[in-house]
Short mmCIF file of C-alpha atoms and ligand atoms in Angstrom, two decimals:
data_model
loop_
_atom_site.label_atom_id
_atom_site.label_comp_id
_atom_site.label_asym_id
_atom_site.label_seq_id
_atom_site.Cartn_x
_atom_site.Cartn_y
_atom_site.Cartn_z
CA MET A 1 -191.08 126.36 -96.55
CA ILE A 2 -189.04 129.46 -95.75
CA GLY A 3 -188.30 132.01 -98.44
CA ALA A 4 -184.66 131.04 -99.01
CA GLU A 5 -185.55 127.44 -99.73
CA CYS A 6 -188.55 128.48 -101.83
CA LEU A 7 -186.24 130.62 -103.97
CA LEU A 8 -183.70 127.85 -104.51
CA ARG A 9 -186.44 125.32 -105.32
CA THR A 10 -188.08 127.72 -107.76
CA LEU A 11 -184.75 128.25 -109.51
CA LEU A 12 -184.30 124.47 -109.76
CA ALA A 13 -187.80 124.08 -111.17
CA ASN A 14 -186.58 126.50 -113.84
CA GLN A 15 -183.39 124.53 -114.59
CA VAL A 16 -181.25 127.14 -112.86
CA ASP A 17 -178.97 124.87 -110.85
CA LEU A 18 -175.79 126.90 -110.39
CA CYS A 19 -175.43 129.79 -107.95
CA LEU A 20 -172.24 131.87 -108.02
CA MET A 21 -172.08 133.53 -104.69
CA ASN A 22 -170.36 135.79 -102.27
CA PRO A 23 -172.77 135.90 -99.35
CA GLY A 24 -173.04 137.93 -96.16
CA THR A 25 -175.33 138.14 -93.11
CA SER A 26 -178.41 139.00 -95.16
CA GLU A 27 -177.94 135.86 -97.29
CA MET A 28 -177.22 133.33 -94.51
CA GLN A 29 -180.57 131.61 -95.01
CA PHE A 30 -179.67 130.88 -98.63
CA VAL A 31 -176.31 129.45 -97.65
CA SER A 32 -177.92 127.23 -95.04
CA ALA A 33 -180.64 126.13 -97.51
CA LEU A 34 -177.95 124.72 -99.85
CA ASP A 35 -177.70 121.74 -97.52
CA ARG A 36 -181.43 121.04 -97.88
CA VAL A 37 -181.48 121.62 -101.65
CA PRO A 38 -178.57 119.47 -102.83
CA ASP A 39 -179.28 119.86 -106.55
CA MET A 40 -178.38 123.54 -106.39
CA ARG A 41 -174.63 123.85 -106.90
CA GLY A 42 -173.18 126.70 -104.91
CA VAL A 43 -169.81 128.04 -106.10
CA LEU A 44 -167.96 130.51 -103.93
CA CYS A 45 -166.21 133.40 -105.66
CA LEU A 46 -163.95 135.68 -103.67
CA PHE A 47 -164.98 138.86 -105.46
CA GLU A 48 -168.42 139.65 -106.83
CA GLY A 49 -167.04 140.54 -110.27
CA VAL A 50 -166.03 136.88 -110.52
CA CYS A 51 -169.63 135.81 -109.73
CA SER A 52 -171.10 138.08 -112.41
CA GLY A 53 -168.44 137.33 -115.04
CA ALA A 54 -168.79 133.61 -114.42
CA ALA A 55 -172.57 133.85 -114.76
CA ASP A 56 -171.97 135.58 -118.11
CA GLY A 57 -169.53 132.89 -119.33
CA TYR A 58 -171.91 130.15 -118.20
CA ALA A 59 -174.83 131.75 -120.04
CA ARG A 60 -172.81 132.23 -123.24
CA MET A 61 -172.02 128.50 -123.31
CA THR A 62 -175.38 127.07 -122.17
CA GLY A 63 -177.92 129.69 -123.27
CA LYS A 64 -179.46 129.45 -119.82
CA PRO A 65 -178.97 131.55 -116.72
CA ALA A 66 -176.96 130.85 -113.62
CA ALA A 67 -177.93 132.69 -110.46
CA THR A 68 -175.64 135.00 -108.56
CA LEU A 69 -176.05 135.69 -104.86
CA LEU A 70 -174.62 139.05 -103.83
CA HIS A 71 -174.44 140.92 -100.55
CA LEU A 72 -176.52 144.10 -100.48
CA GLY A 73 -175.65 147.24 -102.46
CA PRO A 74 -171.87 147.08 -102.05
CA GLY A 75 -171.70 143.43 -103.15
CA LEU A 76 -173.78 144.29 -106.19
CA ALA A 77 -171.58 147.30 -106.88
CA ASN A 78 -168.53 145.05 -107.04
CA ALA A 79 -170.34 142.89 -109.62
CA LEU A 80 -171.47 145.76 -111.84
CA SER A 81 -168.76 145.95 -114.48
CA ASN A 82 -169.09 142.29 -115.42
CA LEU A 83 -172.88 142.63 -115.35
CA HIS A 84 -172.30 145.44 -117.84
CA ASN A 85 -170.37 142.98 -120.04
CA ALA A 86 -173.17 140.41 -119.57
CA ARG A 87 -175.73 142.99 -120.67
CA LYS A 88 -173.76 143.67 -123.85
CA ALA A 89 -173.51 139.90 -124.43
CA PHE A 90 -177.31 139.50 -124.05
CA SER A 91 -176.52 136.86 -121.45
CA PRO A 92 -179.40 135.71 -119.26
CA VAL A 93 -178.42 136.14 -115.59
CA VAL A 94 -180.63 135.77 -112.50
CA ASN A 95 -178.99 138.29 -110.22
CA ILE A 96 -180.08 137.83 -106.60
CA VAL A 97 -179.15 140.54 -104.16
CA GLY A 98 -179.81 140.35 -100.44
CA GLU A 99 -181.29 143.38 -98.67
CA HIS A 100 -181.59 144.30 -94.99
CA SER A 101 -184.70 143.00 -93.26
CA THR A 102 -187.63 145.35 -93.80
CA ALA A 103 -187.79 146.53 -90.17
CA HIS A 104 -184.07 147.39 -90.23
CA LEU A 105 -184.06 149.43 -93.40
CA GLN A 106 -185.34 152.67 -91.83
CA HIS A 107 -182.18 153.04 -89.72
CA ASP A 108 -179.73 153.67 -92.53
CA ALA A 109 -177.31 151.08 -91.12
CA PRO A 110 -173.77 150.93 -92.56
CA LEU A 111 -174.60 148.60 -95.46
CA THR A 112 -177.84 150.33 -96.42
CA ALA A 113 -177.79 151.58 -100.03
CA ASP A 114 -180.17 152.22 -102.90
CA ILE A 115 -179.81 148.74 -104.40
CA GLU A 116 -182.36 149.31 -107.14
CA ALA A 117 -180.42 152.37 -108.30
CA PHE A 118 -177.22 150.33 -108.45
CA ALA A 119 -178.98 147.55 -110.34
CA ARG A 120 -180.99 149.48 -112.91
CA PRO A 121 -178.35 150.48 -115.48
CA VAL A 122 -177.17 146.90 -116.01
CA SER A 123 -180.49 145.12 -115.57
CA GLY A 124 -183.33 144.64 -118.00
CA TRP A 125 -185.62 143.79 -115.06
CA VAL A 126 -185.42 144.85 -111.39
CA ARG A 127 -187.79 143.93 -108.58
CA THR A 128 -187.58 144.21 -104.81
CA LEU A 129 -189.58 141.40 -103.25
CA GLU A 130 -192.68 142.85 -101.57
CA ARG A 131 -193.55 139.98 -99.18
CA ALA A 132 -192.30 136.49 -98.39
CA GLY A 133 -195.38 134.86 -99.93
CA ALA A 134 -194.46 136.31 -103.33
CA MET A 135 -191.05 134.57 -103.42
CA GLY A 136 -191.95 131.68 -105.73
CA GLU A 137 -193.80 133.86 -108.23
CA ALA A 138 -191.09 136.54 -108.19
CA ALA A 139 -188.26 134.03 -108.70
CA SER A 140 -190.10 132.50 -111.69
CA ALA A 141 -190.65 136.00 -113.06
CA ALA A 142 -186.93 136.73 -112.66
CA VAL A 143 -186.01 133.65 -114.70
CA ALA A 144 -188.56 134.55 -117.38
CA ALA A 145 -187.18 138.08 -117.56
CA ALA A 146 -183.59 136.83 -117.77
CA LEU A 147 -184.44 134.50 -120.65
CA GLY A 148 -186.06 137.29 -122.68
CA PRO A 149 -185.55 137.07 -125.62
CA PRO A 150 -183.09 138.60 -125.82
CA GLY A 151 -181.25 137.49 -122.69
CA ARG A 152 -180.77 140.07 -119.95
CA VAL A 153 -179.74 140.56 -116.35
CA ALA A 154 -182.79 140.18 -114.09
CA THR A 155 -182.16 141.49 -110.58
CA LEU A 156 -184.28 140.24 -107.70
CA ILE A 157 -183.65 142.03 -104.39
CA VAL A 158 -184.65 139.96 -101.38
CA PRO A 159 -185.07 141.48 -97.90
CA ALA A 160 -183.55 139.17 -95.29
CA ASP A 161 -186.78 138.65 -93.32
CA PHE A 162 -188.50 137.29 -96.44
CA SER A 163 -185.78 134.67 -96.72
CA TRP A 164 -186.39 133.46 -93.14
CA SER A 165 -190.22 133.77 -93.16
CA GLU A 166 -192.79 131.21 -94.38
CA ALA A 167 -193.06 131.66 -98.16
CA GLY A 168 -195.39 128.89 -99.35
CA GLU A 169 -194.82 126.74 -102.41
CA PRO A 170 -192.09 127.24 -105.02
CA GLY A 171 -193.00 129.08 -108.22
CA PHE A 172 -193.85 127.41 -111.50
CA PRO A 173 -191.44 126.88 -114.37
CA ALA A 174 -191.39 130.02 -116.49
CA LEU A 175 -192.33 129.90 -120.15
CA ARG A 176 -189.30 129.77 -122.46
CA PRO A 177 -190.40 131.48 -125.63
CA ALA A 178 -188.18 130.66 -128.60
CA LYS A 179 -186.91 133.62 -130.59
CA PRO A 180 -189.45 134.19 -133.38
CA LEU A 181 -188.51 134.25 -137.03
CA PRO A 182 -188.61 137.70 -138.65
CA GLU A 183 -191.60 139.05 -140.57
CA GLY A 184 -191.98 138.35 -144.29
CA GLU A 185 -191.16 141.99 -145.10
CA GLN A 186 -187.72 141.60 -143.48
CA PHE A 187 -186.94 138.60 -145.71
CA ARG A 188 -188.05 140.48 -148.82
CA ALA A 189 -185.95 143.54 -147.96
CA ALA A 190 -182.87 141.43 -147.22
CA ALA A 191 -183.24 139.39 -150.41
CA ASN A 192 -183.69 142.58 -152.46
CA ALA A 193 -180.57 144.11 -150.92
CA LEU A 194 -178.51 141.01 -151.65
CA ARG A 195 -179.82 140.77 -155.23
CA SER A 196 -179.55 144.51 -155.95
CA GLY A 197 -176.26 144.15 -157.80
CA GLN A 198 -174.73 146.55 -155.26
CA GLN A 199 -171.83 145.53 -153.05
CA ALA A 200 -173.52 143.84 -150.12
CA GLY A 201 -172.58 142.12 -146.90
CA LEU A 202 -174.22 140.24 -144.06
CA LEU A 203 -173.29 141.67 -140.67
CA LEU A 204 -173.75 138.91 -138.10
CA GLY A 205 -174.04 139.26 -134.33
CA GLY A 206 -175.69 137.54 -131.37
CA ALA A 207 -176.29 133.82 -131.73
CA THR A 208 -175.77 133.84 -135.51
CA LEU A 209 -172.01 133.47 -135.13
CA GLN A 210 -172.33 129.84 -134.05
CA ALA A 211 -172.23 126.81 -136.34
CA ARG A 212 -175.85 126.87 -137.52
CA GLY A 213 -175.98 130.57 -138.38
CA LEU A 214 -172.56 130.51 -140.01
CA ALA A 215 -173.38 127.53 -142.21
CA ALA A 216 -176.56 129.28 -143.38
CA ALA A 217 -174.66 132.53 -143.95
CA GLN A 218 -172.15 130.60 -146.03
CA ARG A 219 -175.00 129.36 -148.24
CA VAL A 220 -176.25 132.94 -148.67
CA ARG A 221 -172.68 134.02 -149.53
CA ALA A 222 -172.41 131.25 -152.12
CA ALA A 223 -175.73 132.22 -153.70
CA THR A 224 -175.28 136.00 -153.72
CA GLY A 225 -171.59 136.83 -153.34
CA ALA A 226 -172.35 138.78 -150.15
CA ALA A 227 -169.46 139.08 -147.70
CA ILE A 228 -169.86 137.68 -144.17
CA LEU A 229 -168.86 140.28 -141.62
CA ALA A 230 -168.88 139.72 -137.88
CA HIS A 231 -169.78 142.10 -135.09
CA ARG A 232 -166.55 142.30 -133.14
CA TYR A 233 -168.06 142.01 -129.66
CA ALA A 234 -170.67 139.30 -130.15
CA ALA A 235 -170.88 137.00 -127.11
CA ARG A 236 -169.66 133.82 -128.79
CA THR A 237 -168.16 133.02 -132.17
CA THR A 238 -167.49 129.48 -133.37
CA ARG A 239 -164.32 129.29 -135.44
CA GLY A 240 -161.73 126.92 -136.85
CA ALA A 241 -161.88 123.76 -138.93
CA GLY A 242 -165.27 123.07 -140.50
CA VAL A 243 -166.63 126.57 -139.87
CA PRO A 244 -167.05 129.18 -142.63
CA SER A 245 -164.54 132.01 -142.49
CA ILE A 246 -165.74 135.46 -141.49
CA GLU A 247 -164.27 138.94 -141.55
CA ARG A 248 -164.37 140.47 -138.07
CA ILE A 249 -164.76 144.25 -138.05
CA PRO A 250 -161.41 145.70 -136.86
CA TYR A 251 -160.97 147.61 -133.60
CA PHE A 252 -159.59 150.88 -134.88
CA PRO A 253 -162.03 152.98 -136.92
CA GLU A 254 -159.61 153.67 -139.80
CA SER A 255 -159.10 149.94 -140.48
CA ALA A 256 -162.80 149.23 -140.00
CA GLN A 257 -163.79 152.04 -142.35
CA ALA A 258 -161.25 150.80 -144.91
CA LEU A 259 -162.70 147.26 -144.73
CA LEU A 260 -166.25 148.55 -145.15
CA ALA A 261 -165.39 151.27 -147.69
CA GLY A 262 -167.00 149.72 -150.77
CA PHE A 263 -170.19 148.45 -149.12
CA GLU A 264 -173.45 149.87 -150.40
CA ARG A 265 -175.82 147.52 -148.56
CA LEU A 266 -175.43 145.80 -145.21
CA VAL A 267 -177.97 143.25 -144.02
CA LEU A 268 -178.02 143.15 -140.21
CA VAL A 269 -178.60 139.82 -138.51
CA GLU A 270 -178.85 140.18 -134.73
CA ALA A 271 -176.50 143.14 -135.07
CA LYS A 272 -176.64 146.93 -135.11
CA PRO A 273 -174.91 149.26 -137.58
CA PRO A 274 -171.24 149.12 -136.56
CA VAL A 275 -169.64 151.94 -134.57
CA SER A 276 -166.09 152.46 -133.38
CA PHE A 277 -165.11 151.59 -129.81
CA PHE A 278 -164.09 155.16 -128.99
CA GLY A 279 -164.51 158.56 -130.56
CA TYR A 280 -161.25 160.20 -131.72
CA PRO A 281 -160.60 163.79 -132.76
CA GLY A 282 -161.60 164.29 -136.40
CA ILE A 283 -162.70 160.68 -137.00
CA ARG A 284 -166.23 159.55 -137.75
CA SER A 285 -167.72 157.15 -135.17
CA THR A 286 -169.79 155.15 -137.64
CA LEU A 287 -167.84 152.56 -139.60
CA ALA A 288 -169.90 151.87 -142.72
CA PRO A 289 -169.84 154.47 -145.52
CA GLU A 290 -172.35 157.26 -144.89
CA THR A 291 -174.22 156.27 -148.03
CA CYS A 292 -174.55 152.60 -147.04
CA LEU A 293 -178.13 151.33 -146.71
CA PHE A 294 -179.04 148.95 -143.88
CA ASP A 295 -181.73 146.27 -143.80
CA VAL A 296 -182.57 144.28 -140.69
CA LEU A 297 -183.02 140.60 -141.50
CA ALA A 298 -183.31 139.80 -137.79
CA SER A 299 -183.12 141.96 -134.68
CA GLU A 300 -181.53 140.76 -131.44
CA CYS A 301 -184.99 139.59 -130.33
CA GLN A 302 -185.46 137.44 -133.44
CA ASP A 303 -183.97 134.14 -134.61
CA GLY A 304 -181.10 135.20 -136.88
CA ALA A 305 -179.79 131.69 -137.57
CA GLY A 306 -183.28 130.45 -138.51
CA ALA A 307 -183.76 133.56 -140.65
CA LEU A 308 -180.50 132.92 -142.52
CA GLU A 309 -181.55 129.32 -143.18
CA GLN A 310 -184.91 130.44 -144.54
CA LEU A 311 -183.28 133.17 -146.62
CA ALA A 312 -180.79 130.65 -148.04
CA ASP A 313 -183.70 128.35 -148.97
CA GLU A 314 -185.60 131.22 -150.59
CA LEU A 315 -182.50 132.11 -152.59
CA GLY A 316 -182.23 128.48 -153.73
CA ALA A 317 -178.75 128.27 -152.21
CA PRO A 318 -177.01 124.87 -152.27
CA PRO A 319 -175.69 123.27 -149.06
CA ALA A 320 -172.70 125.04 -147.54
CA GLU A 321 -169.27 124.15 -148.84
CA ILE A 322 -166.71 125.00 -146.26
CA VAL A 323 -163.04 125.53 -146.96
CA SER A 324 -161.10 125.52 -143.72
CA ALA A 325 -158.02 127.64 -143.11
CA THR A 326 -154.88 125.58 -142.64
CA ARG A 327 -153.56 124.93 -139.18
CA PRO A 328 -150.67 127.22 -138.32
CA GLU A 329 -147.16 125.79 -138.16
CA LEU A 330 -145.59 125.64 -134.74
CA PRO A 331 -142.83 128.22 -134.36
CA ASN A 332 -139.33 126.84 -134.15
CA GLY A 333 -136.59 128.62 -132.27
CA GLU A 334 -138.36 131.97 -132.50
CA PRO A 335 -138.81 134.68 -129.88
CA LEU A 336 -142.00 134.61 -127.82
CA THR A 337 -144.44 137.20 -129.19
CA ALA A 338 -148.21 137.50 -129.42
CA ALA A 339 -147.93 136.03 -132.93
CA THR A 340 -145.89 132.98 -131.86
CA VAL A 341 -148.30 132.46 -128.94
CA GLY A 342 -151.12 132.60 -131.51
CA ARG A 343 -149.44 130.09 -133.81
CA THR A 344 -148.82 127.71 -130.91
CA VAL A 345 -152.35 127.95 -129.56
CA GLY A 346 -153.74 127.65 -133.10
CA ALA A 347 -151.66 124.52 -133.76
CA LEU A 348 -152.32 122.77 -130.45
CA LEU A 349 -155.82 123.83 -129.40
CA PRO A 350 -157.91 120.68 -128.95
CA GLU A 351 -161.20 120.30 -130.81
CA GLY A 352 -164.12 121.79 -128.91
CA ALA A 353 -162.00 124.12 -126.80
CA ILE A 354 -163.37 127.39 -125.47
CA VAL A 355 -161.17 130.49 -125.64
CA ALA A 356 -161.87 133.42 -123.31
CA ASP A 357 -160.08 136.30 -125.02
CA GLU A 358 -158.94 139.23 -122.92
CA ALA A 359 -155.59 139.56 -124.65
CA VAL A 360 -156.14 143.28 -125.46
CA SER A 361 -153.21 144.48 -127.62
CA SER A 362 -152.15 140.84 -128.21
CA SER A 363 -155.63 139.77 -129.26
CA GLU A 364 -155.45 140.56 -132.98
CA PRO A 365 -152.31 138.51 -133.88
CA ILE A 366 -153.64 135.59 -131.87
CA TRP A 367 -157.11 135.79 -133.43
CA THR A 368 -155.58 135.67 -136.91
CA HIS A 369 -153.77 132.41 -136.19
CA LEU A 370 -156.76 130.76 -134.51
CA ALA A 371 -158.70 130.77 -137.81
CA GLY A 372 -156.84 127.55 -138.68
CA ALA A 373 -157.31 125.88 -135.27
CA ALA A 374 -159.56 122.91 -134.58
CA MET A 375 -163.17 124.03 -134.10
CA TYR A 376 -163.53 126.14 -130.97
CA ASP A 377 -165.70 128.84 -129.38
CA HIS A 378 -164.32 132.33 -128.93
CA LEU A 379 -165.62 134.48 -126.04
CA PRO A 380 -164.44 138.12 -126.23
CA VAL A 381 -164.90 141.05 -123.83
CA THR A 382 -168.32 142.20 -124.98
CA GLY A 383 -168.58 145.48 -123.12
CA GLY A 384 -164.99 146.71 -123.10
CA SER A 385 -164.80 146.38 -119.32
CA ILE A 386 -161.61 144.50 -118.55
CA GLY A 387 -161.44 142.02 -115.69
CA GLN A 388 -163.89 139.62 -117.27
CA GLY A 389 -161.64 137.05 -118.98
CA LEU A 390 -160.79 134.91 -115.95
CA PRO A 391 -164.37 135.01 -114.57
CA VAL A 392 -165.82 134.17 -118.00
CA ALA A 393 -163.38 131.23 -118.17
CA VAL A 394 -164.68 130.03 -114.78
CA GLY A 395 -168.26 130.17 -116.02
CA ALA A 396 -167.45 128.45 -119.32
CA ALA A 397 -165.63 125.66 -117.48
CA LEU A 398 -168.55 125.18 -115.09
CA ALA A 399 -170.89 125.05 -118.09
CA CYS A 400 -168.78 122.64 -120.16
CA PRO A 401 -166.73 120.42 -117.82
CA PHE A 402 -165.56 118.19 -120.68
CA ARG A 403 -164.22 120.95 -122.90
CA LYS A 404 -160.79 122.54 -122.46
CA VAL A 405 -161.00 126.22 -121.59
CA VAL A 406 -158.11 128.51 -122.50
CA ALA A 407 -158.05 132.02 -121.03
CA LEU A 408 -155.85 134.40 -123.01
CA GLU A 409 -155.17 137.18 -120.56
CA ALA A 410 -153.24 140.40 -120.93
CA ASP A 411 -151.34 140.85 -117.68
CA GLY A 412 -152.90 144.18 -116.74
CA SER A 413 -156.44 142.93 -117.34
CA ALA A 414 -155.83 139.69 -115.48
CA MET A 415 -155.09 141.68 -112.31
CA TYR A 416 -158.66 143.01 -112.03
CA SER A 417 -160.25 139.73 -110.96
CA LEU A 418 -157.38 137.31 -110.37
CA GLN A 419 -159.27 135.82 -107.41
CA ALA A 420 -160.97 133.76 -110.14
CA LEU A 421 -157.84 131.57 -109.99
CA TRP A 422 -158.87 130.41 -106.52
CA THR A 423 -162.32 129.34 -107.76
CA MET A 424 -160.63 127.47 -110.64
CA ALA A 425 -158.52 125.59 -108.10
CA ARG A 426 -161.36 125.02 -105.62
CA GLU A 427 -163.70 123.65 -108.33
CA ARG A 428 -160.86 121.79 -110.19
CA LEU A 429 -161.82 123.58 -113.40
CA ASP A 430 -160.07 122.53 -116.60
CA VAL A 431 -158.72 125.97 -117.53
CA THR A 432 -155.35 126.84 -119.00
CA VAL A 433 -154.61 130.49 -118.31
CA VAL A 434 -152.06 132.12 -120.61
CA ILE A 435 -150.84 135.44 -119.22
CA LEU A 436 -149.52 137.67 -122.02
CA ALA A 437 -146.97 139.42 -119.89
CA ASN A 438 -145.77 142.58 -121.63
CA ARG A 439 -145.66 144.27 -118.22
CA ARG A 440 -147.43 147.31 -119.54
CA TYR A 441 -150.85 148.78 -120.28
CA ARG A 442 -149.60 148.51 -123.86
CA ILE A 443 -152.81 149.53 -125.60
CA LEU A 444 -152.68 152.86 -123.79
CA ASP A 445 -149.41 153.77 -125.57
CA ILE A 446 -151.33 153.53 -128.81
CA GLU A 447 -154.41 155.33 -127.49
CA MET A 448 -152.23 158.13 -126.08
CA GLN A 449 -151.11 158.97 -129.61
CA ARG A 450 -154.50 158.41 -131.20
CA THR A 451 -156.44 160.69 -128.87
CA GLY A 452 -153.90 163.44 -129.48
CA ALA A 453 -152.96 163.40 -125.78
CA GLY A 454 -149.32 163.83 -126.77
CA ALA A 455 -146.07 162.14 -125.87
CA VAL A 456 -145.74 159.95 -122.80
CA GLY A 457 -143.79 162.01 -120.26
CA PRO A 458 -142.08 160.45 -117.25
CA ARG A 459 -145.09 160.92 -114.97
CA ALA A 460 -147.54 159.63 -117.58
CA GLU A 461 -145.19 156.69 -118.12
CA GLU A 462 -145.77 155.65 -114.50
CA MET A 463 -149.49 155.28 -115.27
CA ILE A 464 -148.80 152.80 -118.08
CA ASP A 465 -145.71 150.88 -116.94
CA LEU A 466 -146.18 147.73 -114.83
CA THR A 467 -142.54 146.89 -114.08
CA ASP A 468 -141.96 148.62 -110.74
CA PRO A 469 -142.56 146.23 -109.11
CA GLU A 470 -143.16 143.40 -111.58
CA PHE A 471 -146.01 140.98 -110.85
CA ASP A 472 -144.80 137.49 -110.05
CA TRP A 473 -147.46 135.40 -111.76
CA ILE A 474 -145.93 132.14 -110.62
CA LYS A 475 -146.23 133.08 -106.97
CA LEU A 476 -149.62 134.68 -107.45
CA ALA A 477 -151.07 131.60 -109.14
CA ARG A 478 -149.54 129.20 -106.63
CA GLY A 479 -150.87 131.39 -103.84
CA PHE A 480 -154.36 130.66 -105.15
CA GLY A 481 -153.66 126.94 -105.54
CA VAL A 482 -153.00 126.95 -109.31
CA GLU A 483 -149.79 125.37 -110.65
CA ALA A 484 -147.85 127.84 -112.80
CA VAL A 485 -144.81 128.07 -115.08
CA ARG A 486 -143.06 130.82 -116.99
CA ALA A 487 -142.12 130.71 -120.69
CA THR A 488 -139.72 133.17 -122.25
CA THR A 489 -139.14 131.60 -125.69
CA ALA A 490 -141.55 130.11 -128.22
CA ASN A 491 -140.06 126.65 -127.66
CA GLU A 492 -140.66 126.89 -123.92
CA PHE A 493 -144.20 128.07 -124.53
CA ILE A 494 -144.90 125.18 -126.90
CA ARG A 495 -143.68 122.70 -124.29
CA GLU A 496 -145.71 124.24 -121.47
CA PHE A 497 -148.88 124.78 -123.49
CA ARG A 498 -148.78 121.22 -124.80
CA ALA A 499 -148.36 119.90 -121.25
CA ALA A 500 -151.23 122.04 -119.95
CA ILE A 501 -153.51 120.90 -122.77
CA GLN A 502 -152.75 117.25 -122.06
CA GLU A 503 -153.53 117.48 -118.35
CA ARG A 504 -156.83 118.29 -116.69
CA GLY A 505 -157.27 121.03 -114.16
CA PRO A 506 -156.20 124.63 -113.83
CA ARG A 507 -152.73 125.67 -115.01
CA LEU A 508 -151.20 129.08 -115.59
CA ILE A 509 -148.46 129.89 -118.09
CA GLU A 510 -146.86 133.28 -117.88
CA ALA A 511 -145.80 134.01 -121.47
CA VAL A 512 -143.23 136.80 -121.21
CA ILE A 513 -143.67 138.71 -124.45
CA ALA A 514 -142.06 141.96 -123.27
C1 TPP B 1 -162.93 148.32 -116.09
C2 TPP B 1 -161.95 148.98 -116.99
N1 TPP B 1 -161.00 149.76 -116.47
C3 TPP B 1 -160.10 150.36 -117.26
C4 TPP B 1 -160.15 150.20 -118.62
C5 TPP B 1 -159.19 150.95 -119.52
N2 TPP B 1 -158.21 150.05 -120.09
C6 TPP B 1 -158.38 149.48 -121.28
S1 TPP B 1 -157.15 148.48 -121.69
C7 TPP B 1 -156.33 148.80 -120.25
C8 TPP B 1 -155.03 148.19 -119.92
C9 TPP B 1 -154.62 147.14 -120.84
O1 TPP B 1 -153.42 146.56 -120.37
P1 TPP B 1 -153.26 145.01 -120.46
O2 TPP B 1 -154.48 144.33 -119.98
O3 TPP B 1 -151.98 144.64 -119.81
O4 TPP B 1 -153.21 144.77 -122.02
P2 TPP B 1 -152.16 145.32 -123.10
O5 TPP B 1 -152.68 146.63 -123.55
O6 TPP B 1 -150.83 145.42 -122.44
O7 TPP B 1 -152.19 144.31 -124.18
C10 TPP B 1 -157.03 149.69 -119.48
C11 TPP B 1 -156.58 150.14 -118.15
C12 TPP B 1 -161.17 149.36 -119.13
N3 TPP B 1 -161.31 149.13 -120.42
N4 TPP B 1 -162.04 148.75 -118.29
#
């Protein structure tokens, strides 16, 4: 068996059966092997940031890695910013990068680059394959490394000659260690903090923001009065009807510090002490009061949901009683704004939907109204690197073909990786893309004032304004094979969103909120 086939078969033996790829000459053997290994699904993405963002979205929804297949250093470089987001999400990703054949490397040919150096900052594990015969073992090791815990990007660099040479048998399935429960001391410290009589909160991150962890947290809240706070950039949060309410830490440090002002104890569950997104002149970067004491119930490597269940049992907490927020009312005859988009999505979102949120300055009003939606999963930008929403939506739709995916996209951010639309069309993915078209890098108006950079002069204005020329989202989407419509009033948006929800397949709605 040649190396390329050995790699694909080893991935399959490890339940990795999706490969998001943008191949070149050094990966031709892998492309050809797809026809001999039919259980491996190859999905073509037209930009490597779509491959890496889709692998992230897929991992967030399945808990297991997809593979990428990228072309040498430059292909990897194009994938880096969404691998950065994947790293912050603790998403397992098996990142396969082709390399020149070993005999060719010495010549510093045009595509030669230091691939390991490109890979290292975003990867928890990097290995350049040493010989063809090591392919099976190395591919299994890559899967094991990706799975962690916690999940990480594992980059395997494969010289082209090892993919066309005899490689022997595929590797074995890697061990999948479950996240361990915390130590007894962690439980005691957390229980003491929550029973101290001081104002206490649970700060949840990682996998604890899904149904199981939230239900257990709700029991702890009922037994102790502790608040449930959520890490703002956790990979996936389950929300809506039947899910306990949480308080997400706000974006701007002043609001976050105001929310956390009274807290004397914070119990961290798969989360770190909260910090602000950016540093601003004269503003503290940490968000909890300086006197607040932290206890770690579970680290990111430990089972936070299981820990919360055990803690709730130890506290003698009764089963969770969940009071759902009410569904928002549909707007009627109102202008189209982020808030009326939020009310519409909140009212019409089908149960089990997945929302990829890259709405930037429109995100907060929409988030507020989705509390009362049917139960859904919320996937934010974990690492602040925009251009991930559409790719993450691709990955989520590949992971969950029977769940509606809604991508809430600020228009500037959507431009970074809009080639994802083509993959949505090609793979017939059930994604409704809502473009929040304010025709501006709106958040930068706010940040301009906050950083003390001063007023927006006419030349600075040109760096923030997106109206000259305006993007034509209808033509752009149709150009990629995705049907598209424009809405300029709330009533139009309701009609178009309802229609998109009722049909299957990719649709784009440009919501003009300018
Ligand atoms: C990869 C990357 N490049 C640049 C930025 C800086 N940045 C943050 S938000 C933003 C523009 C936001 O505009 P848009 O997506 O239209 O959202 P709006 O602020 O209008 O809601 C930019 C350029 C970033 N966060 N990540």
